[in-house]
Amino acid sequence: MRLPLVNSQSTKIINNKSLLHKLGYSVVLLLLIPFIILVSLELFYTGNIHSVTAWIINYSKEFILSYIVTFALANIFYIFPRKIYLIISSIIFTLFSILGFVSRQKLINKGSPLVPSDLLLAKEALEISEAFKGVTAAVALIIFASICIIFLIIKFIPAAKYKCSRKIAVFSLSALLLFFLYTYFGQIQRVFALELINYSQAMNYDQNGMMLGFILEAKNQKISSPSDYQQDTINNIVQNNKASYTINPDFKPNIIFVMSEAFWDPTLMKNVTFNQDPIPFFHSLQKSQTSGTMLSAVYGGGTANTEFEALTGFSTQFLPAGTIAYSQYINRPIEALPTVLKSQGYSAAAIHTYDNWFYGRNSVYKSFGFDKFISKEFLNSPKFHGNYISDIELTNQILKEVNNTNKPDFIYAVSMEDHGPYGTSENPDNTIKTQASNLTPESQAILNNYANTINDVDKSLQQLIEGLQKSNQPTLVVFYGDHLPLLGDNYSVYKDADFITDANSYEDYLNLHSVPFVTWNNFGLETTSNLRLSANYMGTLALEMTQKSGSPMTDFLSNLMKDDSDTIIDPVYQSQEKINLDQISKYKDLQYDLLFGNEFTYEFTPNHTPKTNDNYIQGSALPSITGATISGDELTVHGENFVENDKIYIYDKEIKTTYNGTTTLTAVVPKNTENKKISIQLKLSDSMNKIISQSNIYSIN
């Protein structure tokens, strides 16, 4: 029997539908696979789908750019046959999932996510992996799941006809996207208005997503070695730069640094007067003690960079513009002032009246060799001035540390009271008023609010000095601001007061980066006024004033100071300072060696090699449980070193806790613990829900 012929037009329509179906399938595959890979990365990092969904909705442009990157990265392999493409996609999916998971574990355990420098340092990576509970099993599970997916692809996905023109088109598009992303990422960053949040990598990833956050961080971290960096160069620098001042190993005065947030002298504005002196005590110290001007590398923010320079002697002017050294470059032990002074019998404490995790101080201080870090979480019912903890609290904590230790103290204290913004509406409680016809009402309100805040800071400084006088211990205090305050948008107050013109000249740069500093001592040092040095020389100055030995870096800086080469400023204006290019070259070589390089310095000075700081704690002292009793349903815990934010945990679950003093806490016993052995521990969590202090475990029947 002869079959009827199929209509050729019908066959054509059927074939076209089949082609469209296949084409639609391919397009869906091309679009869906990168989406799955990107979502898997974010899901493993954040730990829940709700956070991923919220990120996609709230930060849509960051998501779109992340998707474009993932699309290009995955589909550049589309040039291969379908099975190979799917297998490679599965491998990328696996790697991204593992990176997201490891980053989350690092965030949970260390307070910050995975950053590029973690991948570059094998030792750091090993340290991270050892800290993760169950990480090996979880990674193995991800890999096993990936292997299963690859097996299913090989077994059940049919081979597809190789469409050369389509694959070349997709490959070319992906390659072109990767080329533009790599070559013009800076321009793309500006177009998408991407923001690298330097002060917190966790927040950086929350906003940009892990992929873009990681890329932004990698772009900002790239440091090239100096052209003449080699072992002989470092040896020559170290051997020819011994300390240029006298050292007295038997004299060990307390050394206290107070870096006061945004502290500056507004009376330096010649066209503005005040009805009374905003900082009378500071001015009195300027007249009677060694004082001068400190050049800060930052304006209006970037506190941690000034701190980094003062503690290490390194200069942020040798790092990429806009970087925050604490968050990006501290990934190994550094010989900073705490390490230097501890080797000479000092105790070393850092105090800060703000969150411990900000700028990564909680981990940086460990790398610098501090014994302890007392942050706001450990302060009991602190007094606030405006939005921030009062500097009186900082003063009280400094005096407490000085009086409670039996060693000479090195203390680095960082305040917060004077942190902006200062408000365009005047505080009705202001008593100090500006008198200037050239200020707008908004500028005048900002300046009045600022002047009254620093007046309170000045009183705190006076209380500190008076308290140290009573302690009768030989002490040096170095007091300075981290940077000028951010007074209005676009320098508005400074411009209104004719303090600067347009912030583009050498003179304007100096005005916006010059912070007055004072010292105080009670052991009869000769005074020097009108000193001028950048923040990276502050530690060397303190060592010289107290006749303490330093590090290879501070020894090098002491020789620069001897030659009056004691200012490192923006490279644009550096030629107008005294330091010459040869000195700068040596400085860069030494800094690179200690911060990024092979640490040749310590081969020539092995006694200066910094070691892992295993005894570092957060808080003044770890809490200790010495006893516990139950009366009815009330649990009373006895011990020492308790603070207000300590919480009682039973069977590793937090219960509502009442603070009764440094030796007693109480809580209501959960009902399901009756007639059972109870395991008790104290823990203290910060605002990121990370445990930063905990006691011994105590059991009662």
XYZ file of C-alpha atoms in Angstrom:
701
model
C 0.000 0.000 0.000
C 1.317 3.436 -0.916
C 1.442 5.979 1.947
C 0.144 9.487 1.270
C 2.742 12.140 0.748
C 3.288 14.605 3.598
C 2.725 18.180 2.570
C 6.131 19.886 2.165
C 4.809 23.087 3.744
C 3.713 21.126 6.834
C 7.132 19.457 7.042
C 8.819 22.847 6.905
C 6.626 24.186 9.718
C 7.342 21.119 11.853
C 11.070 21.418 11.263
C 10.987 25.133 12.120
C 9.144 24.403 15.367
C 11.701 21.747 16.198
C 14.509 24.207 15.480
C 12.901 26.866 17.646
C 12.442 24.318 20.412
C 16.110 23.337 20.276
C 17.204 26.950 20.042
C 15.003 27.858 22.987
C 16.478 24.990 24.978
C 20.010 26.183 24.210
C 19.200 29.778 25.161
C 17.656 28.665 28.447
C 20.746 26.551 29.133
C 23.072 29.468 28.405
C 21.118 31.804 30.686
C 20.228 29.364 33.457
C 23.612 27.748 34.153
C 25.381 31.045 35.083
C 22.389 31.948 37.280
C 22.620 28.619 39.129
C 26.387 29.024 39.606
C 26.023 32.589 40.938
C 23.142 31.709 43.266
C 25.054 28.684 44.587
C 28.005 30.921 45.463
C 25.801 33.400 47.316
C 23.699 30.683 48.919
C 26.681 28.838 50.350
C 28.159 32.152 51.545
C 25.044 33.645 53.149
C 23.645 30.343 54.392
C 20.005 30.929 53.386
C 17.946 31.659 50.274
C 16.193 34.644 51.892
C 19.468 36.581 52.095
C 20.220 35.774 48.447
C 16.753 36.927 47.378
C 17.068 40.121 49.413
C 20.456 40.834 47.821
C 19.078 40.372 44.296
C 16.176 42.726 45.043
C 17.988 45.392 47.072
C 21.242 45.472 45.111
C 20.000 44.736 41.614
C 22.828 46.463 39.728
C 25.425 44.521 41.736
C 23.506 41.319 40.937
C 23.281 42.149 37.217
C 27.009 42.810 36.942
C 27.783 39.643 38.937
C 25.569 37.702 36.550
C 27.336 39.164 33.489
C 30.691 38.077 34.960
C 29.391 34.578 35.672
C 27.765 34.334 32.242
C 31.058 35.170 30.540
C 33.073 32.869 32.794
C 30.807 29.838 32.313
C 29.869 30.241 28.660
C 33.359 30.775 27.342
C 33.434 26.958 27.584
C 30.342 26.660 25.385
C 32.766 26.217 22.474
C 33.160 22.595 23.584
C 30.606 19.852 22.879
C 27.534 19.910 25.088
C 28.631 17.158 27.512
C 32.054 18.714 28.096
C 30.438 22.143 28.536
C 28.054 20.765 31.159
C 30.868 18.927 32.972
C 32.990 22.103 33.113
C 29.952 24.032 34.322
C 29.508 21.446 37.088
C 33.150 21.879 38.103
C 32.729 25.688 38.216
C 29.557 25.181 40.258
C 31.523 22.991 42.675
C 34.412 25.444 43.029
C 32.069 28.387 43.595
C 30.053 26.431 46.160
C 33.227 25.498 48.043
C 34.496 29.081 47.958
C 31.144 30.322 49.273
C 31.110 27.724 52.027
C 34.722 28.343 53.103
C 34.087 32.089 53.061
C 31.079 31.631 55.334
C 33.065 29.456 57.740
C 35.831 32.063 57.866
C 33.220 34.751 58.540
C 31.730 32.703 61.371
C 35.083 31.776 62.903
C 37.200 34.862 62.276
C 34.693 37.655 61.686
C 35.630 38.316 58.050
C 34.974 36.409 54.812
C 37.479 34.897 52.410
C 39.587 37.568 50.672
C 42.137 37.261 47.838
C 45.130 37.357 50.183
C 43.844 34.173 51.861
C 44.295 32.339 48.564
C 47.776 33.729 48.005
C 49.172 32.636 51.365
C 49.332 28.876 51.864
C 50.104 29.250 55.562
C 47.063 31.437 56.133
C 44.866 29.065 54.154
C 46.046 26.146 56.303
C 45.316 28.116 59.459
C 41.828 28.893 58.188
C 41.022 25.288 57.322
C 42.090 24.047 60.737
C 39.717 26.490 62.403
C 36.618 25.232 60.570
C 34.566 22.584 62.273
C 33.375 19.994 59.810
C 34.775 21.836 56.801
C 36.430 18.720 55.363
C 33.226 16.698 55.497
C 31.161 19.516 53.985
C 33.622 20.097 51.123
C 33.766 16.355 50.496
C 29.951 16.287 50.322
C 29.907 19.127 47.772
C 32.526 17.359 45.661
C 30.627 14.053 45.900
C 27.424 15.765 44.755
C 29.309 17.296 41.848
C 30.748 13.932 40.842
C 27.232 12.494 40.877
C 26.010 15.310 38.641
C 28.913 14.751 36.235
C 28.133 11.004 36.155
C 24.496 11.726 35.302
C 25.590 14.090 32.548
C 27.857 11.473 31.019
C 25.281 8.703 31.390
C 22.004 10.323 30.413
C 22.601 13.593 28.539
C 22.578 12.744 24.831
C 25.317 14.027 22.593
C 24.225 17.024 20.566
C 25.105 17.914 17.017
C 27.993 20.369 17.078
C 26.671 23.750 15.890
C 29.929 25.463 15.006
C 28.587 28.925 14.138
C 26.408 29.144 17.280
C 29.215 27.977 19.569
C 31.728 30.389 18.077
C 29.233 33.227 18.509
C 28.668 32.405 22.205
C 32.387 31.879 22.792
C 33.223 35.203 21.110
C 30.605 37.065 23.159
C 31.890 35.536 26.407
C 35.530 36.221 25.535
C 34.699 39.803 24.587
C 32.831 40.327 27.886
C 35.774 38.951 29.899
C 38.179 41.182 27.966
C 36.138 44.304 28.656
C 35.574 43.341 32.300
C 39.309 42.845 32.830
C 40.505 45.832 30.807
C 37.892 48.416 31.716
C 36.768 47.296 35.162
C 37.545 50.719 36.641
C 35.199 52.415 34.200
C 32.577 49.710 34.719
C 32.892 50.228 38.470
C 32.097 53.907 38.030
C 29.198 53.278 35.637
C 27.585 50.813 38.061
C 28.531 53.043 41.043
C 30.126 50.104 42.854
C 31.456 50.852 46.325
C 34.290 48.950 47.977
C 33.486 49.002 51.708
C 37.025 48.976 53.098
C 36.194 49.057 56.783
C 34.291 45.749 56.767
C 34.724 42.947 54.245
C 31.555 41.332 55.596
C 29.568 44.449 54.696
C 31.438 44.675 51.393
C 30.206 41.178 50.462
C 26.709 41.837 51.822
C 26.312 44.776 49.452
C 28.281 43.702 46.389
C 27.783 39.970 46.687
C 30.709 37.644 47.227
C 31.829 37.613 43.589
C 31.972 41.391 43.031
C 33.186 42.004 46.580
C 36.029 39.563 45.981
C 36.915 41.162 42.623
C 36.849 44.693 44.087
C 39.092 43.573 46.916
C 41.497 41.807 44.533
C 41.698 44.900 42.345
C 42.489 47.049 45.356
C 45.041 44.682 46.891
C 47.456 44.321 44.008
C 50.953 45.323 45.130
C 54.014 45.012 42.900
C 57.492 44.517 44.335
C 59.946 47.422 43.963
C 62.260 47.062 40.977
C 65.373 46.866 43.176
C 63.887 44.569 45.837
C 66.364 41.843 46.738
C 68.142 40.393 49.770
C 71.305 42.495 49.417
C 69.283 45.700 49.203
C 67.503 44.948 52.469
C 70.741 43.911 54.165
C 72.339 47.210 53.202
C 69.381 49.208 54.551
C 69.267 47.317 57.860
C 73.034 47.351 58.509
C 73.358 51.084 57.808
C 70.405 52.229 59.896
C 70.846 51.606 63.601
C 68.914 53.735 66.083
C 70.137 57.329 65.982
C 69.221 58.051 69.638
C 70.432 56.912 73.056
C 68.841 53.760 74.505
C 68.366 53.206 78.237
C 67.184 49.629 78.912
C 66.711 50.294 82.637
C 64.195 53.125 82.218
C 60.688 51.848 81.469
C 58.013 54.515 81.665
C 54.421 53.866 80.665
C 53.787 54.854 77.041
C 50.206 55.849 76.244
C 48.952 56.810 72.811
C 45.547 58.478 72.612
C 44.260 58.795 69.075
C 41.256 61.063 69.409
C 38.629 60.709 66.691
C 38.599 63.782 64.391
C 40.315 65.959 67.018
C 41.569 69.196 65.517
C 42.091 72.818 66.519
C 39.386 75.004 64.913
C 41.089 78.168 66.184
C 43.603 77.629 63.373
C 41.007 79.147 61.038
C 42.121 82.780 61.040
C 38.789 84.207 59.903
C 36.806 82.544 62.685
C 36.797 83.442 66.372
C 35.083 81.864 69.381
C 33.523 83.373 72.461
C 35.769 81.055 74.493
C 38.629 78.665 73.848
C 37.198 75.267 72.796
C 40.306 73.327 73.909
C 42.017 75.280 76.700
C 43.789 72.314 78.302
C 45.215 71.122 75.000
C 46.555 74.618 74.370
C 48.130 74.732 77.820
C 49.971 71.473 77.068
C 51.222 72.909 73.785
C 52.923 75.688 75.747
C 54.511 73.474 78.400
C 55.224 70.143 76.670
C 56.697 68.794 73.451
C 54.176 69.393 70.679
C 53.830 69.976 66.971
C 51.955 69.050 63.816
C 51.253 65.546 62.580
C 50.525 65.080 58.874
C 47.743 62.542 58.430
C 47.457 60.550 55.211
C 43.652 60.801 55.351
C 40.996 63.488 55.582
C 37.573 63.155 57.186
C 37.777 59.348 57.538
C 40.081 56.343 57.225
C 40.999 56.326 60.916
C 42.644 52.912 60.709
C 45.270 54.148 58.252
C 46.589 56.738 60.717
C 46.602 54.068 63.406
C 48.384 51.622 61.095
C 51.119 54.173 60.374
C 51.658 55.157 64.008
C 51.852 51.567 65.263
C 54.046 50.094 62.516
C 56.069 52.932 60.984
C 54.749 51.879 57.564
C 53.353 54.518 55.229
C 50.032 54.150 53.447
C 51.359 56.564 50.820
C 53.188 53.554 49.358
C 49.916 51.610 49.027
C 47.146 51.979 46.420
C 45.006 55.071 46.947
C 41.839 54.441 48.907
C 43.007 51.212 50.526
C 42.538 50.384 54.197
C 45.681 48.536 55.265
C 44.014 46.871 58.264
C 41.303 45.228 56.178
C 43.459 44.279 53.225
C 47.108 43.705 54.062
C 47.537 42.442 57.620
C 47.679 38.686 57.214
C 50.807 37.740 59.185
C 52.480 38.767 62.457
C 53.950 42.279 62.230
C 56.650 43.787 64.425
C 54.701 46.829 65.600
C 55.046 48.901 68.782
C 53.325 46.278 70.994
C 55.804 43.589 69.873
C 58.772 45.929 70.260
C 57.843 47.000 73.790
C 56.690 43.589 75.037
C 60.185 42.271 74.287
C 61.417 44.880 76.775
C 59.098 43.856 79.613
C 55.966 45.876 78.824
C 52.340 44.800 78.819
C 50.425 45.935 75.729
C 46.734 46.802 75.628
C 44.516 48.347 72.954
C 41.364 50.192 73.976
C 38.600 51.379 71.664
C 35.133 52.665 72.540
C 33.474 51.159 69.471
C 32.768 47.739 67.938
C 35.699 45.330 68.102
C 35.269 44.168 64.495
C 35.374 47.602 62.882
C 38.324 47.848 60.469
C 39.175 44.286 61.498
C 40.894 45.529 64.662
C 40.016 42.328 66.523
C 42.373 40.323 64.299
C 44.857 43.089 63.425
C 45.677 43.746 67.069
C 46.510 40.087 67.487
C 48.917 40.293 64.535
C 50.511 43.405 66.064
C 51.255 41.614 69.337
C 48.810 43.242 71.749
C 48.081 41.221 74.881
C 44.479 42.344 74.992
C 41.875 44.426 73.177
C 39.221 46.161 75.271
C 36.394 47.327 73.008
C 32.978 48.789 73.770
C 31.480 45.328 74.311
C 33.442 45.065 77.586
C 32.419 48.448 79.042
C 29.743 48.402 81.733
C 26.895 50.930 81.231
C 29.159 53.422 79.453
C 28.257 57.104 79.368
C 27.418 58.434 75.918
C 27.924 61.901 74.479
C 25.580 62.140 71.532
C 25.684 58.979 69.449
C 28.997 57.682 70.745
C 30.616 56.629 74.003
C 32.130 59.560 75.871
C 35.890 59.974 76.014
C 35.552 60.011 79.800
C 34.958 56.260 79.535
C 38.152 55.905 77.517
C 40.066 57.876 80.144
C 38.662 55.725 82.947
C 39.657 52.533 81.159
C 43.201 53.791 80.505
C 43.662 54.694 84.172
C 42.235 51.340 85.217
C 44.761 49.474 83.069
C 47.674 51.579 84.335
C 46.743 51.006 87.962
C 45.946 47.275 87.631
C 49.112 46.020 85.934
C 52.449 45.294 87.602
C 54.471 45.955 84.443
C 55.165 49.140 82.544
C 52.248 49.711 80.171
C 52.007 50.378 76.488
C 48.443 51.437 75.743
C 47.004 52.436 72.390
C 43.612 54.053 72.945
C 41.204 55.097 70.184
C 38.218 57.310 70.979
C 34.846 57.824 69.250
C 33.065 60.743 70.950
C 34.035 63.343 68.349
C 32.931 61.268 65.365
C 30.756 63.145 62.867
C 28.404 64.116 61.432
C 28.072 67.281 63.474
C 24.642 68.414 62.322
C 23.455 71.475 60.401
C 21.053 72.384 63.211
C 22.720 73.780 66.295
C 22.559 71.894 69.560
C 20.621 74.126 72.009
C 23.013 73.130 74.813
C 26.012 74.686 73.056
C 27.921 77.221 75.153
C 30.806 77.825 72.760
C 29.841 79.986 69.788
C 31.649 81.039 66.644
C 31.865 84.660 65.637
C 32.273 84.904 61.874
C 30.268 86.894 59.341
C 31.480 84.817 56.392
C 29.929 81.518 57.557
C 26.520 80.397 56.322
C 23.995 79.457 59.054
C 24.556 75.758 58.267
C 28.347 76.083 58.424
C 28.126 78.030 61.673
C 25.896 75.363 63.240
C 28.289 72.577 62.168
C 31.304 74.418 63.568
C 29.545 75.269 66.835
C 28.502 71.638 67.310
C 32.035 70.481 66.589
C 33.645 73.041 68.926
C 31.411 72.036 71.818
C 32.116 68.341 71.304
C 35.885 68.784 71.298
C 35.531 70.925 74.409
C 34.208 67.817 76.143
C 37.103 65.803 74.659
C 39.514 68.405 76.035
C 38.068 67.902 79.517
C 38.609 64.151 79.159
C 42.246 64.754 78.248
C 42.645 66.915 81.350
C 41.109 64.195 83.512
C 43.530 61.654 82.021
C 46.616 63.750 82.778
C 45.435 64.553 86.292
C 44.758 60.860 86.924
C 48.229 59.898 85.684
C 49.797 62.542 87.912
C 48.137 60.873 90.899
C 49.375 57.423 89.888
C 52.959 58.579 90.408
C 54.278 56.302 87.640
C 56.714 57.635 85.017
C 54.560 58.070 81.943
C 54.625 59.513 78.445
C 51.331 60.427 76.757
C 51.111 61.115 73.019
C 47.782 62.711 72.077
C 46.626 63.489 68.534
C 43.666 63.325 66.173
C 43.491 60.772 63.387
C 42.412 63.295 60.748
C 40.579 66.589 60.328
C 36.822 66.484 60.899
C 34.457 66.286 57.964
C 32.906 69.716 58.365
C 30.133 69.909 55.794
C 29.887 68.512 52.291
C 32.649 69.306 49.812
C 34.765 71.087 52.480
C 31.977 73.674 52.881
C 32.932 74.968 56.342
C 36.627 75.178 55.472
C 35.826 77.042 52.264
C 33.383 79.413 53.955
C 36.065 80.231 56.533
C 38.681 80.760 53.779
C 40.786 78.027 55.349
C 41.187 76.400 51.935
C 40.406 77.405 48.371
C 39.622 74.322 46.294
C 41.546 71.482 48.041
C 43.766 71.072 44.961
C 46.922 72.931 45.960
C 49.887 71.951 48.140
C 48.855 74.573 50.701
C 45.298 73.284 50.820
C 46.571 69.705 51.148
C 48.683 70.682 54.152
C 45.789 72.525 55.772
C 43.458 69.550 55.339
C 45.980 66.966 56.563
C 47.789 68.768 59.413
C 46.650 67.687 62.867
C 48.145 69.277 65.997
C 49.553 66.860 68.577
C 50.833 67.203 72.129
C 52.789 65.004 74.491
C 52.928 64.960 78.265
C 55.470 63.368 80.574
C 56.274 63.504 84.261
C 59.941 62.513 84.130
C 61.536 65.790 83.100
C 62.082 65.579 79.339
C 63.292 68.690 77.598
C 60.466 70.198 75.565
C 60.444 70.879 71.850
C 57.749 72.850 70.091
C 56.744 73.087 66.443
C 57.748 69.535 65.534
C 56.403 68.487 62.151
C 56.179 64.844 61.119
C 53.794 62.461 59.397
C 51.858 59.811 61.322
C 54.287 57.009 60.415
C 56.976 58.678 62.580
C 54.853 58.926 65.745
C 55.961 55.564 67.139
C 59.618 56.384 66.517
C 59.172 59.724 68.276
C 57.766 57.983 71.360
C 60.589 55.428 71.425
C 63.185 58.190 71.176
C 61.542 60.239 73.954
C 61.510 57.214 76.275
C 64.923 55.878 75.135
C 63.512 52.482 74.191
C 64.989 50.279 71.490
C 62.880 49.848 68.385
C 62.482 47.704 65.282
C 64.494 47.786 62.055
C 61.745 50.008 60.653
C 61.758 52.523 63.526
C 65.584 52.544 63.512
C 65.466 53.438 59.817
C 62.907 56.171 60.513
C 64.999 57.582 63.363
C 67.791 58.231 60.863
C 65.383 59.950 58.495
C 64.191 62.136 61.377
C 67.800 62.987 62.187
C 68.111 64.300 58.610
C 64.814 66.234 58.931
C 63.263 63.852 56.391
C 60.246 63.198 58.559
C 57.235 63.750 56.308
C 55.754 61.277 53.839
C 52.748 62.819 52.120
C 50.720 62.377 48.939
C 53.156 61.556 46.108
C 51.726 64.477 44.124
C 53.268 66.895 46.644
C 56.130 64.787 48.038
C 58.750 66.598 45.962
C 58.083 69.726 48.022
C 59.191 67.982 51.221
C 62.794 67.386 52.367
C 62.973 63.615 51.970
C 64.761 62.634 48.742
C 64.030 59.929 46.179
C 66.841 57.651 47.383
C 65.474 57.684 50.938
C 61.944 57.023 49.664
C 63.228 54.109 47.581
C 64.894 52.511 50.623
C 61.786 53.132 52.704
C 59.589 51.400 50.102
C 61.971 48.438 49.892
C 62.010 47.923 53.645
C 58.235 48.292 53.971
C 57.591 45.889 51.107
C 59.908 43.317 52.670
C 58.189 43.457 56.052
C 54.602 43.705 54.831
C 54.491 41.667 51.615
C 57.923 40.284 50.784
C 60.244 37.539 51.948
C 61.091 39.176 55.293
C 64.809 39.282 54.534
C 65.018 41.836 57.353
C 64.592 39.131 59.972
C 67.368 37.020 58.486
C 69.738 39.848 59.474
C 67.913 40.663 62.747
C 66.465 37.299 63.891
C 65.679 38.578 67.388
C 63.092 40.894 65.820
C 61.128 38.121 64.098
C 57.479 38.465 65.244
C 55.828 35.298 66.465
C 52.241 34.092 66.477
C 50.411 35.775 69.347
C 48.735 32.809 71.046
C 47.934 34.550 74.353
C 45.911 37.412 72.870
C 42.471 37.972 74.418
C 39.577 40.341 73.936
C 38.558 42.130 77.102
C 40.577 43.220 80.095
C 40.680 39.634 81.402
C 38.884 36.400 80.583
C 35.855 35.652 82.767
C 36.300 32.761 85.146
C 33.563 30.732 86.866
C 34.593 29.548 90.319
C 31.217 28.358 91.593
C 27.487 28.125 90.922
C 24.413 27.436 93.043
C 20.721 26.820 92.375
C 18.061 28.028 94.775
C 14.558 27.217 93.573
C 14.598 28.195 89.922
C 17.367 30.815 90.262
C 20.925 30.086 89.160
C 23.709 32.168 90.691
C 27.113 32.073 89.044
C 30.186 33.221 90.979
C 33.611 34.079 89.627
C 35.692 37.008 88.480
C 36.159 39.390 85.579
C 32.456 39.395 84.662
C 31.171 42.231 82.490
C 27.677 43.468 81.786
C 27.386 41.833 78.364
C 28.383 38.352 79.540
C 25.601 35.808 79.093
C 25.100 32.468 80.819
C 24.875 29.448 78.548
C 23.434 26.130 79.717
C 24.040 23.171 77.408
C 25.458 25.735 74.987
C 22.154 27.641 74.815
C 21.920 31.251 75.980
C 19.528 32.029 78.828
C 18.398 35.422 80.063
C 21.129 36.755 82.356
C 21.229 39.458 85.012
C 24.516 41.215 85.762
C 25.038 41.806 89.489
C 28.673 42.855 89.420
C 32.100 41.685 88.339
C 31.790 38.509 90.450
C 28.110 37.528 90.237
C 25.545 36.739 87.525
C 22.068 35.295 87.974
C 19.530 33.619 85.690
C 16.342 31.593 85.787
C 17.070 27.883 85.334
C 15.209 26.300 82.383
C 12.596 23.768 83.489
C 14.066 20.879 81.525
C 17.253 20.974 83.625
C 15.732 19.767 86.873
C 17.641 16.921 88.533
C 20.251 16.948 85.785
C 23.919 17.728 85.668
C 24.192 21.264 84.334
C 27.033 22.482 82.168
C 27.532 26.273 82.474
C 29.665 28.694 80.491
C 29.785 32.460 80.030
C 30.006 33.917 76.533
C 30.039 37.437 75.148
C 28.840 38.192 71.612
C 29.380 41.339 69.568
C 26.967 43.099 67.206
C 27.912 40.655 64.432
C 26.821 37.747 66.684
C 30.377 36.477 66.978
C 31.585 35.082 70.311
C 34.556 37.237 71.333
C 35.058 36.111 74.919
C 34.140 33.035 76.926
C 34.835 31.491 80.302
C 35.777 28.031 81.464
C 33.022 25.397 81.500
C 31.634 24.713 84.994
C 29.392 21.783 85.897
C 27.003 21.402 88.818
C 24.744 18.493 89.760
